[in-house]
Amino acid sequence: MASSTGHRVPITIPEDSSLQLPTIGASYLAVFDNDEENDEHVLQITFDPHVQASRRRKSSVISMERCSSPSRPGDTSRSSCFVHAVLGLQEDLDGDRSNDDTKVHRHLMKNYRDEKKAELETEHRIPPFMTKSELSDMVLGVGELSKHFASMHIRMKVKTVMLLTKTHDRSLIVYTRKLTEWLLSPERQEGYIVYIDSVFKDSPDFDAVGLLLLYPSYKSRLHWWTAELCAQKPHTFDFVMTLGGDGTVLYASWLFQKVVPPIFSFALGSLGFLTKFDFSAYEETLTEAIKDGIMIGLRLRFEGSIMRSNKKADEDEEGRDLTEEILDIAAHRQLTHRLHESYTVLNEIVVDRGPNATMSSTELYADDMHLTSIEADGVCIATPTGSTAYNLAAGGSLCHPEIPAMLVSPICAHSLTFRPLILPDSMVLRVGVPYDARTTAWVSFDGRQRIELYQGDYVMITASRFPFPTVQSKRENKDWFDSIRRTMNWGVRARQQAFSH
C-alpha cells in the first residue's frame, strides 16, 4: 500500500468499510520500508454509527512515510503518540472538508509546526516550551479528541505486549507468570511477543528458565524490558498490561514520560481508581478486547519544568525580584533562568517545605499574573486524575477525570482565606521561591522524583502534549463514582429517620 518512494498514497475503499490505518506497533504512525505486502500491523477504527454517521465519512485507507518521535521536547513537528497519530491521519483523510472533525484536527495539528527563532524572540519564551497560543490550541484539540474517542471502537492487530507489575509482591509475580503463559500459548494462534520486567530473569517465583525448558519455542517470543527501553523505544509495545493497583498504573506513566502505549489495567491492588478490569476474568476480557475492539480514554498529564536561576557575578543577588523576572517583559531580554529538568506526571506536582522546620514561602503565578504568596507547608497542583490522591488529603475538590482542569490546593496554609482553586488546563502555572525567602523548598513529581528549589528557582507547570491513554470499560463513568463510594464511603451516613404518625 506504500509507494516505492515512501510517500503518502491515499486509496479509496468501499463506503461500508471501517477506517483502517496501517501501523507499526499498532499504536503509532505507519511505517513501511518499501514493503507493499506488509499488512501485519493493522489498526482498525470503527465509529459508532449512532453518534458519528451523520457527519463523518465512514472509511478511508492511507499509508504514511516514516515518522520518528521528537528527539527533544521542542521538536513537535511530528509525534508518534497514539493520540496524535490518529489525529494526523484523519487530518490527511478529511482534506479540506470543513466539518466539525476537521476543525478539531486543525486545532491540534497547528501545535506541531517547527519552532522558529523569530517566534522565540517575539514571544519572550525559553525554548523548548510552547507559546501560550500553542498551549491553548493543544489542550483544546486533545480535549475535543477525547470526546471523539468516546465513540470510537479501535480494533488492533496486537503483536507485542508489555507486562508491568510489582516486582516485590510474590502473588502478583505468580499472576504475571500465569498471564505470560496464556499469551504465549499455542492456543492463541497469534504469536504474541511478551516483554517482562528484566528483574524477573532470575526470579524463582517467575521461573523463566523452567518456562523456557518446558516450551523451548517460547524463547524467541519472551523478551525483557527495561526503563531505558520504555523511554527510548515506546513504540515497541502495542499494549501495556498492568497487574496491581493505582500505583502500578502511575509507574507506567513514569516509565513513559512522553509517548504512551494504551494501558490495559487489571485490578489487583487496594484502591482501584485507575484499574478497570477484574483479573479473574482476564481470558474473556482480553479475548473480547482483541476481537471486538477497545475504547480509549485520555487522561490529562502535567509537564513540570524546573527552572534554575542564573547567578550573576556582577549583580547583588539580594536586589533581584522573582516576580519581575517572571512577569516583566523587559526582564526577558536577558536570560534570567535556565531549564534544569522536566518530568511528566499523571497525579500531581507538589512544592513543600521538605525537611525544613519552618513553613515555606513561595509565590504562585498563572500566565502573566501573580496570584498570591503562599505561606504554608506547601501547595499541591493536581490533575483531575490526581484529585482523589494527595489533592484530596490536602482538602481539594474531587474532579471527574474528563474535566480539563488544574487543581491548586494549599497544604496547611498559614491563612484561612487561601482556599483550593480549580483553573483551566490551558494556563501556565509557576511556583517559585523568592530571592528573600528564609528557606529553600522541595518539589516532587508523582511522589517519585524529589528535587530542592533554591532561592530564585521556580517550577513551571503546563498540560502535557502527551496524554495518558487508558483502555476503558463499557461503564467508565459508573466505575469512577463506584470507586469513590467504595474507597471513601462518599456520601454515606445513617439515614434520617422518617416522622412517625
PDB file of C-alpha atoms in Angstrom, residues 351-358 360 377-378 440-443 450:
ATOM      1  CA  VAL A 351       6.053  22.043  46.241  1.00  0.00           C
ATOM      2  CA  ASP A 352       6.590  21.805  50.014  1.00  0.00           C
ATOM      3  CA  ARG A 353       8.949  22.756  52.827  1.00  0.00           C
ATOM      4  CA  GLY A 354      10.752  19.417  52.766  1.00  0.00           C
ATOM      5  CA  PRO A 355      12.945  18.770  55.839  1.00  0.00           C
ATOM      6  CA  ASN A 356      12.912  22.434  56.860  1.00  0.00           C
ATOM      7  CA  ALA A 357      11.464  23.014  60.314  1.00  0.00           C
ATOM      8  CA  THR A 358       9.524  26.116  59.297  1.00  0.00           C
ATOM      9  CA  SER A 360       7.881  27.509  53.115  1.00  0.00           C
ATOM     10  CA  ASP A 377       3.685  23.745  54.346  1.00  0.00           C
ATOM     11  CA  GLY A 378       3.343  23.647  50.582  1.00  0.00           C
ATOM     12  CA  THR A 440      14.512  26.591  50.253  1.00  0.00           C
ATOM     13  CA  ALA A 441      11.583  24.472  49.036  1.00  0.00           C
ATOM     14  CA  TRP A 442      11.313  20.977  47.570  1.00  0.00           C
ATOM     15  CA  VAL A 443       9.352  19.804  44.544  1.00  0.00           C
ATOM     16  CA  ARG A 450      12.247  14.947  44.753  1.00  0.00           C
TER      17      ARG A 450
END
